[in-house]
Amino acid sequence: MSEVTTDPRRAAAVIAAGGVVAIPTETVYGLAADAENEPAVRRVFEIKGRPSDHPLIVHLARAEQVHDGWVAAFPENAALLAETCWPGPLTLLVPAGPRVHPWVTGGRTTVGIRVPAHPLATALLETFGGGVAAPSANRFGRVSPTSAAHVAADLGDDVDLILDGGECPVGVESTIVDCTVSPAQVLRPGAITEEQIGALLGSVAAASGPSRAAGMLASHYAPRCSVILVDEHAEAEATVQQLAAQGHAVAILDAKTDPVTAARTLYASLRTADERGMQYLIAVLPPAAGIGHALRDRLTKAAAPRS
Ligand code: TXA
Ligand code: MG
């Protein structure tokens, strides 16, 4: 098993030396490397099993750092969102600066940048000083990790170090906003909601259908069990009874009663359903409002047919 630490300075040293470290953020754990170290970033893609043209987010300690070569321009809508929402669960897509290399973005001219709000991530990024490229620390197509134990279960000893920051308080990946178009467009819904962004910018294009960031597949965030989506609790109960009567192992995931808690525990619930040998998970969807957009997006992907 990989070494586990709670010391962000040790994690920063491993990243500075070209290592790959699983790091906690407020959303999910990331698989982190020095964004300017090509072999280290290539190892991130290998460990994840992810196609190398599928871009990574660059994480910085503070918003001002975007001007240290990470962006070619920082549009007004991006500046407004950064000022209000960073540090926080928001990734801004902006024109890439000279320190953003093709091995991070798959050769795109835009880069996704985020200043995370997690004390250990902040301490690590401050100590390291540069940009840290990190996708979610799961194998490609699997459920994102929201605890150090999830990372260890998924990636085993493939990473050099796991920085254990406990359970991620938000639980779903950051909201991604494309700030290179006007009005700005939400590509992946998250805890910073469409409603909040619309109020700040005056207008925003909503995510249409499941999230559309580059390389996102219909089937993603997938547990092994089959996920069935319903809108009402009564419908869930009826479906459970029907499947249980046929001898299937089936559980309910209630994302409607308390959507914020449901987001925080979503990925752990999907993992638990698999660990307990469930064949079906009946998910009760929240309304499409606030963090409900993100839950509906992730659950729709978890329920999509697998390739
Ligand atoms: O909350 C999060 O965002 C977590 C934590 C670790 O920060 N990270 C994360 O990374 O979810 P990842 O790689 O699993 O998802 C990022 C998504 C990918 O679908 C990627 O294609 C998209 O953002 N993306 C990144 N840079 C992009 C770019 N320049 N253009 C279009 N899409 C981009
Ligand atoms: Mg991911």
Short mmCIF file of C-alpha atoms and ligand atoms in Angstrom, two decimals:
data_model
loop_
_atom_site.label_atom_id
_atom_site.label_comp_id
_atom_site.label_asym_id
_atom_site.label_seq_id
_atom_site.Cartn_x
_atom_site.Cartn_y
_atom_site.Cartn_z
CA MET A 1 0.00 0.00 0.00
CA SER A 2 1.09 3.58 -0.64
CA GLU A 3 2.45 5.68 2.22
CA VAL A 4 -0.22 7.80 3.94
CA THR A 5 0.51 11.16 5.59
CA THR A 6 -1.39 14.11 7.07
CA ASP A 7 1.56 16.47 6.47
CA PRO A 8 0.97 18.78 3.48
CA ARG A 9 4.66 19.83 3.42
CA ARG A 10 5.70 16.22 2.88
CA ALA A 11 3.16 15.98 0.04
CA ALA A 12 4.49 19.20 -1.50
CA ALA A 13 8.05 17.80 -1.37
CA VAL A 14 7.00 14.60 -3.18
CA ILE A 15 5.23 16.62 -5.89
CA ALA A 16 8.24 18.95 -6.26
CA ALA A 17 10.45 15.86 -6.70
CA GLY A 18 8.27 14.67 -9.59
CA GLY A 19 6.03 12.26 -7.66
CA VAL A 20 2.30 11.60 -7.90
CA VAL A 21 0.25 12.23 -4.74
CA ALA A 22 -3.44 11.70 -3.96
CA ILE A 23 -4.64 14.92 -2.33
CA PRO A 24 -7.86 15.88 -0.55
CA THR A 25 -9.97 18.78 -1.80
CA GLU A 26 -13.38 19.97 -0.63
CA THR A 27 -15.00 18.19 -3.61
CA VAL A 28 -13.25 14.83 -4.18
CA TYR A 29 -9.66 13.53 -3.91
CA GLY A 30 -7.34 14.46 -6.78
CA LEU A 31 -4.39 12.60 -8.34
CA ALA A 32 -1.81 15.37 -8.25
CA ALA A 33 1.44 16.14 -10.05
CA ASP A 34 3.56 19.19 -10.87
CA ALA A 35 1.75 20.62 -13.93
CA GLU A 36 5.11 21.64 -15.46
CA ASN A 37 6.72 18.19 -15.11
CA GLU A 38 5.86 16.18 -18.24
CA PRO A 39 6.81 12.66 -17.00
CA ALA A 40 4.92 13.22 -13.73
CA VAL A 41 1.77 14.34 -15.56
CA ARG A 42 2.06 11.42 -18.00
CA ARG A 43 2.15 9.08 -14.98
CA VAL A 44 -1.13 10.57 -13.76
CA PHE A 45 -2.78 9.60 -17.06
CA GLU A 46 -1.25 6.10 -16.86
CA ILE A 47 -2.36 5.48 -13.27
CA LYS A 48 -5.88 6.69 -14.07
CA GLY A 49 -6.05 4.77 -17.33
CA ARG A 50 -7.28 7.93 -18.98
CA PRO A 51 -6.79 8.95 -22.65
CA SER A 52 -3.99 11.55 -22.84
CA ASP A 53 -6.09 14.05 -24.82
CA HIS A 54 -8.56 14.35 -21.92
CA PRO A 55 -7.53 17.62 -20.17
CA LEU A 56 -6.59 18.05 -16.49
CA ILE A 57 -7.52 20.92 -14.15
CA VAL A 58 -4.65 23.09 -12.82
CA HIS A 59 -4.93 23.83 -9.10
CA LEU A 60 -3.43 26.98 -7.57
CA ALA A 61 -3.12 28.22 -3.96
CA ARG A 62 -4.49 31.70 -4.63
CA ALA A 63 -6.48 33.49 -7.35
CA GLU A 64 -3.74 36.12 -8.00
CA GLN A 65 -1.46 33.32 -9.24
CA VAL A 66 -3.45 32.98 -12.49
CA HIS A 67 -1.41 35.95 -13.69
CA ASP A 68 1.92 34.14 -13.10
CA GLY A 69 1.74 32.64 -16.60
CA TRP A 70 -1.23 30.31 -16.16
CA VAL A 71 -3.69 32.33 -18.28
CA ALA A 72 -3.33 34.24 -21.54
CA ALA A 73 -6.32 36.38 -20.55
CA PHE A 74 -8.69 36.40 -17.61
CA PRO A 75 -12.10 37.50 -18.93
CA GLU A 76 -14.24 39.77 -16.76
CA ASN A 77 -16.79 37.04 -16.05
CA ALA A 78 -13.95 34.79 -14.81
CA ALA A 79 -12.55 37.55 -12.58
CA LEU A 80 -15.98 38.13 -11.06
CA LEU A 81 -16.53 34.43 -10.35
CA ALA A 82 -12.98 33.98 -8.99
CA GLU A 83 -13.39 36.94 -6.65
CA THR A 84 -16.61 35.62 -5.18
CA CYS A 85 -16.23 31.83 -5.32
CA TRP A 86 -12.50 31.10 -4.87
CA PRO A 87 -11.26 29.31 -2.92
CA GLY A 88 -14.10 26.93 -3.65
CA PRO A 89 -15.63 24.15 -5.75
CA LEU A 90 -15.48 26.05 -9.05
CA THR A 91 -13.30 25.46 -12.13
CA LEU A 92 -12.99 28.27 -14.68
CA LEU A 93 -12.20 27.53 -18.31
CA VAL A 94 -10.06 30.40 -19.66
CA PRO A 95 -7.42 30.97 -22.38
CA ALA A 96 -4.25 29.06 -21.41
CA GLY A 97 -1.01 30.89 -20.53
CA PRO A 98 2.60 29.89 -21.37
CA ARG A 99 3.03 27.68 -18.26
CA VAL A 100 0.14 25.46 -19.42
CA HIS A 101 1.74 22.69 -21.46
CA PRO A 102 0.06 20.46 -24.05
CA TRP A 103 0.52 17.39 -21.83
CA VAL A 104 -1.93 18.99 -19.35
CA THR A 105 -4.62 20.12 -21.79
CA GLY A 106 -4.18 17.64 -24.63
CA GLY A 107 -3.07 20.60 -26.76
CA ARG A 108 -6.14 22.76 -26.14
CA THR A 109 -5.83 26.55 -26.05
CA THR A 110 -7.98 26.74 -22.93
CA VAL A 111 -7.20 25.60 -19.39
CA GLY A 112 -9.42 24.71 -16.44
CA ILE A 113 -8.17 26.45 -13.28
CA ARG A 114 -9.36 26.01 -9.73
CA VAL A 115 -8.37 27.31 -6.29
CA PRO A 116 -9.59 24.59 -3.92
CA ALA A 117 -10.95 25.26 -0.43
CA HIS A 118 -9.44 22.52 1.71
CA PRO A 119 -6.90 23.40 4.41
CA LEU A 120 -4.48 20.59 3.46
CA ALA A 121 -4.75 21.33 -0.28
CA THR A 122 -4.14 25.03 0.38
CA ALA A 123 -1.12 24.31 2.60
CA LEU A 124 0.31 21.91 0.00
CA LEU A 125 -0.21 24.39 -2.87
CA GLU A 126 1.28 27.29 -0.86
CA THR A 127 4.36 25.22 0.01
CA PHE A 128 4.79 23.89 -3.53
CA GLY A 129 4.23 27.31 -5.07
CA GLY A 130 3.40 26.20 -8.63
CA GLY A 131 0.43 24.70 -10.43
CA VAL A 132 -0.74 21.20 -9.61
CA ALA A 133 -2.47 19.23 -12.35
CA ALA A 134 -5.04 16.81 -10.92
CA PRO A 135 -7.99 14.81 -12.16
CA SER A 136 -10.21 12.98 -9.67
CA ALA A 137 -8.21 10.14 -8.07
CA ASN A 138 -10.31 7.27 -9.43
CA ARG A 139 -9.62 4.85 -12.26
CA PHE A 140 -11.11 6.11 -15.53
CA GLY A 141 -14.89 5.65 -15.62
CA ARG A 142 -15.19 4.66 -11.94
CA VAL A 143 -16.68 6.48 -8.97
CA SER A 144 -14.67 9.46 -7.60
CA PRO A 145 -13.04 8.98 -4.16
CA THR A 146 -14.21 11.10 -1.21
CA SER A 147 -11.92 9.57 1.44
CA ALA A 148 -8.31 8.36 1.68
CA ALA A 149 -9.64 4.81 2.09
CA HIS A 150 -11.47 5.10 -1.27
CA VAL A 151 -8.22 6.19 -2.93
CA ALA A 152 -6.28 3.29 -1.42
CA ALA A 153 -8.99 0.82 -2.48
CA ASP A 154 -8.97 2.14 -6.07
CA LEU A 155 -5.32 2.95 -6.75
CA GLY A 156 -3.55 0.60 -4.31
CA ASP A 157 0.18 1.33 -4.33
CA ASP A 158 0.28 3.06 -7.70
CA VAL A 159 0.61 6.50 -6.08
CA ASP A 160 3.76 7.64 -4.23
CA LEU A 161 1.82 9.15 -1.31
CA ILE A 162 -1.74 9.67 -0.07
CA LEU A 163 -2.38 12.93 1.82
CA ASP A 164 -5.21 12.03 4.18
CA GLY A 165 -7.54 14.98 4.78
CA GLY A 166 -10.56 13.02 5.97
CA GLU A 167 -13.88 12.95 4.14
CA CYS A 168 -14.51 15.54 1.43
CA PRO A 169 -17.18 18.00 2.68
CA VAL A 170 -18.83 18.69 -0.72
CA GLY A 171 -18.63 15.21 -2.23
CA VAL A 172 -19.20 15.95 -5.93
CA GLU A 173 -16.71 17.40 -8.43
CA SER A 174 -16.39 21.16 -8.95
CA THR A 175 -18.74 23.18 -11.11
CA ILE A 176 -17.03 23.86 -14.47
CA VAL A 177 -17.82 27.20 -16.14
CA ASP A 178 -16.62 28.03 -19.65
CA CYS A 179 -15.63 31.71 -19.42
CA THR A 180 -14.40 31.89 -23.03
CA VAL A 181 -17.97 32.26 -24.33
CA SER A 182 -20.58 34.92 -23.66
CA PRO A 183 -22.73 34.33 -21.73
CA ALA A 184 -20.52 31.98 -19.72
CA GLN A 185 -21.72 28.38 -19.80
CA VAL A 186 -21.89 25.74 -17.10
CA LEU A 187 -20.31 22.56 -18.52
CA ARG A 188 -20.54 20.47 -15.35
CA PRO A 189 -22.91 21.30 -12.49
CA GLY A 190 -21.59 21.27 -8.92
CA ALA A 191 -21.95 22.84 -5.49
CA ILE A 192 -21.54 26.38 -6.87
CA THR A 193 -24.96 26.42 -8.49
CA GLU A 194 -26.21 27.71 -11.82
CA GLU A 195 -28.52 30.00 -9.85
CA GLN A 196 -25.57 31.55 -7.93
CA ILE A 197 -23.53 31.99 -11.12
CA GLY A 198 -26.47 33.53 -12.97
CA ALA A 199 -27.02 35.99 -10.10
CA LEU A 200 -23.33 37.00 -10.14
CA LEU A 201 -22.89 37.33 -13.91
CA GLY A 202 -26.37 38.53 -14.83
CA SER A 203 -26.78 35.61 -17.23
CA VAL A 204 -25.37 32.14 -17.68
CA ALA A 205 -26.08 29.33 -20.12
CA ALA A 206 -27.24 26.29 -18.18
CA ALA A 207 -25.73 22.87 -18.64
CA SER A 208 -27.89 21.19 -21.26
CA GLY A 209 -28.35 17.52 -20.48
CA PRO A 210 -25.53 15.59 -18.80
CA SER A 211 -22.33 17.61 -18.40
CA ARG A 212 -20.40 18.47 -21.55
CA ALA A 213 -16.82 19.17 -20.48
CA ALA A 214 -14.27 17.71 -22.90
CA GLY A 215 -14.05 13.95 -22.89
CA MET A 216 -17.00 13.41 -20.59
CA LEU A 217 -18.77 10.18 -21.40
CA ALA A 218 -22.42 9.27 -20.97
CA SER A 219 -21.47 6.37 -18.71
CA HIS A 220 -19.23 7.74 -15.97
CA TYR A 221 -19.28 7.66 -12.17
CA ALA A 222 -20.44 4.09 -12.61
CA PRO A 223 -20.86 1.56 -9.79
CA ARG A 224 -21.14 -2.12 -10.71
CA CYS A 225 -24.81 -2.38 -9.66
CA SER A 226 -27.58 -1.16 -11.98
CA VAL A 227 -28.90 2.28 -11.03
CA ILE A 228 -32.60 3.02 -11.63
CA LEU A 229 -33.81 6.64 -11.42
CA VAL A 230 -37.22 7.62 -10.01
CA ASP A 231 -38.75 10.96 -9.01
CA GLU A 232 -40.91 9.92 -6.07
CA HIS A 233 -40.30 7.94 -2.88
CA ALA A 234 -43.48 5.90 -3.45
CA GLU A 235 -42.19 4.86 -6.87
CA ALA A 236 -38.91 3.75 -5.28
CA GLU A 237 -40.72 1.61 -2.69
CA ALA A 238 -42.84 -0.05 -5.39
CA THR A 239 -39.77 -0.78 -7.54
CA VAL A 240 -37.87 -2.21 -4.56
CA GLN A 241 -40.75 -4.55 -3.69
CA GLN A 242 -41.04 -5.73 -7.27
CA LEU A 243 -37.29 -6.45 -7.66
CA ALA A 244 -36.95 -7.99 -4.19
CA ALA A 245 -39.88 -10.30 -4.99
CA GLN A 246 -37.86 -11.50 -8.00
CA GLY A 247 -34.99 -12.34 -5.63
CA HIS A 248 -32.74 -9.37 -6.43
CA ALA A 249 -30.58 -7.58 -3.85
CA VAL A 250 -31.79 -3.98 -3.99
CA ALA A 251 -31.23 -0.74 -2.03
CA ILE A 252 -32.61 2.81 -2.12
CA LEU A 253 -30.49 5.96 -2.42
CA ASP A 254 -32.57 8.96 -1.32
CA ALA A 255 -31.10 12.08 -2.95
CA LYS A 256 -34.32 14.06 -2.54
CA THR A 257 -34.95 14.51 1.20
CA ASP A 258 -31.63 16.30 1.88
CA PRO A 259 -29.73 16.99 -1.38
CA VAL A 260 -26.67 18.61 0.26
CA THR A 261 -26.06 15.58 2.47
CA ALA A 262 -26.87 13.29 -0.46
CA ALA A 263 -24.12 15.00 -2.51
CA ARG A 264 -21.59 14.63 0.31
CA THR A 265 -22.32 10.90 0.67
CA LEU A 266 -23.19 10.07 -2.97
CA TYR A 267 -19.99 8.30 -4.02
CA ALA A 268 -19.60 6.49 -0.68
CA SER A 269 -23.20 5.24 -1.11
CA LEU A 270 -22.46 3.93 -4.61
CA ARG A 271 -19.37 2.11 -3.29
CA THR A 272 -21.29 0.67 -0.33
CA ALA A 273 -24.01 -0.67 -2.63
CA ASP A 274 -21.32 -2.57 -4.57
CA GLU A 275 -19.57 -3.78 -1.41
CA ARG A 276 -22.85 -5.15 -0.10
CA GLY A 277 -23.45 -7.01 -3.35
CA MET A 278 -26.49 -5.00 -4.42
CA GLN A 279 -27.73 -5.75 -7.94
CA TYR A 280 -29.94 -2.68 -8.11
CA LEU A 281 -29.82 0.77 -6.55
CA ILE A 282 -33.04 2.79 -6.79
CA ALA A 283 -32.15 6.51 -6.70
CA VAL A 284 -34.83 9.06 -5.80
CA LEU A 285 -33.86 12.22 -7.72
CA PRO A 286 -33.98 15.70 -6.17
CA PRO A 287 -35.65 18.58 -8.06
CA ALA A 288 -33.45 20.30 -10.70
CA ALA A 289 -32.47 23.25 -8.47
CA GLY A 290 -29.33 24.19 -6.52
CA ILE A 291 -27.07 21.21 -5.94
CA GLY A 292 -29.91 19.07 -7.32
CA HIS A 293 -28.53 19.81 -10.82
CA ALA A 294 -25.22 18.13 -9.89
CA LEU A 295 -26.91 15.14 -8.25
CA ARG A 296 -29.17 14.58 -11.26
CA ASP A 297 -26.15 14.85 -13.58
CA ARG A 298 -24.03 12.31 -11.66
CA LEU A 299 -26.92 9.91 -11.06
CA THR A 300 -27.94 10.07 -14.74
CA LYS A 301 -24.38 9.06 -15.63
CA ALA A 302 -24.32 6.32 -13.01
CA ALA A 303 -27.54 4.96 -14.57
CA ALA A 304 -26.38 5.21 -18.21
CA PRO A 305 -25.83 1.98 -20.16
CA ARG A 306 -22.20 0.78 -19.86
CA SER A 307 -20.02 0.31 -22.90
O1 TXA B 1 -13.62 18.89 -8.16
C1 TXA B 1 -12.88 18.70 -9.14
O2 TXA B 1 -12.95 19.38 -10.16
C2 TXA B 1 -11.84 17.56 -8.99
C3 TXA B 1 -10.82 17.97 -7.93
C4 TXA B 1 -9.70 16.97 -7.79
O3 TXA B 1 -10.34 19.25 -8.23
N1 TXA B 1 -11.22 17.32 -10.26
C5 TXA B 1 -11.86 16.72 -11.29
O4 TXA B 1 -11.07 16.49 -12.40
O5 TXA B 1 -13.04 16.40 -11.24
P1 TXA B 1 -11.49 15.53 -13.60
O6 TXA B 1 -10.30 15.51 -14.49
O7 TXA B 1 -11.97 14.24 -13.07
O8 TXA B 1 -12.64 16.31 -14.29
C6 TXA B 1 -12.35 17.55 -14.94
C7 TXA B 1 -13.17 17.71 -16.17
C8 TXA B 1 -12.86 16.67 -17.22
O9 TXA B 1 -14.08 16.19 -17.78
C9 TXA B 1 -12.10 17.46 -18.26
O10 TXA B 1 -12.30 16.96 -19.55
C10 TXA B 1 -12.67 18.85 -18.10
O11 TXA B 1 -12.87 18.99 -16.72
N2 TXA B 1 -11.70 19.86 -18.54
C11 TXA B 1 -10.53 20.18 -17.94
N3 TXA B 1 -9.85 21.10 -18.67
C12 TXA B 1 -10.62 21.37 -19.76
C13 TXA B 1 -10.48 22.21 -20.91
N4 TXA B 1 -9.40 22.98 -21.10
N5 TXA B 1 -11.47 22.21 -21.83
C14 TXA B 1 -12.57 21.43 -21.66
N6 TXA B 1 -12.76 20.62 -20.62
C15 TXA B 1 -11.81 20.57 -19.68
MG MG B 2 -13.18 12.62 -12.82
#
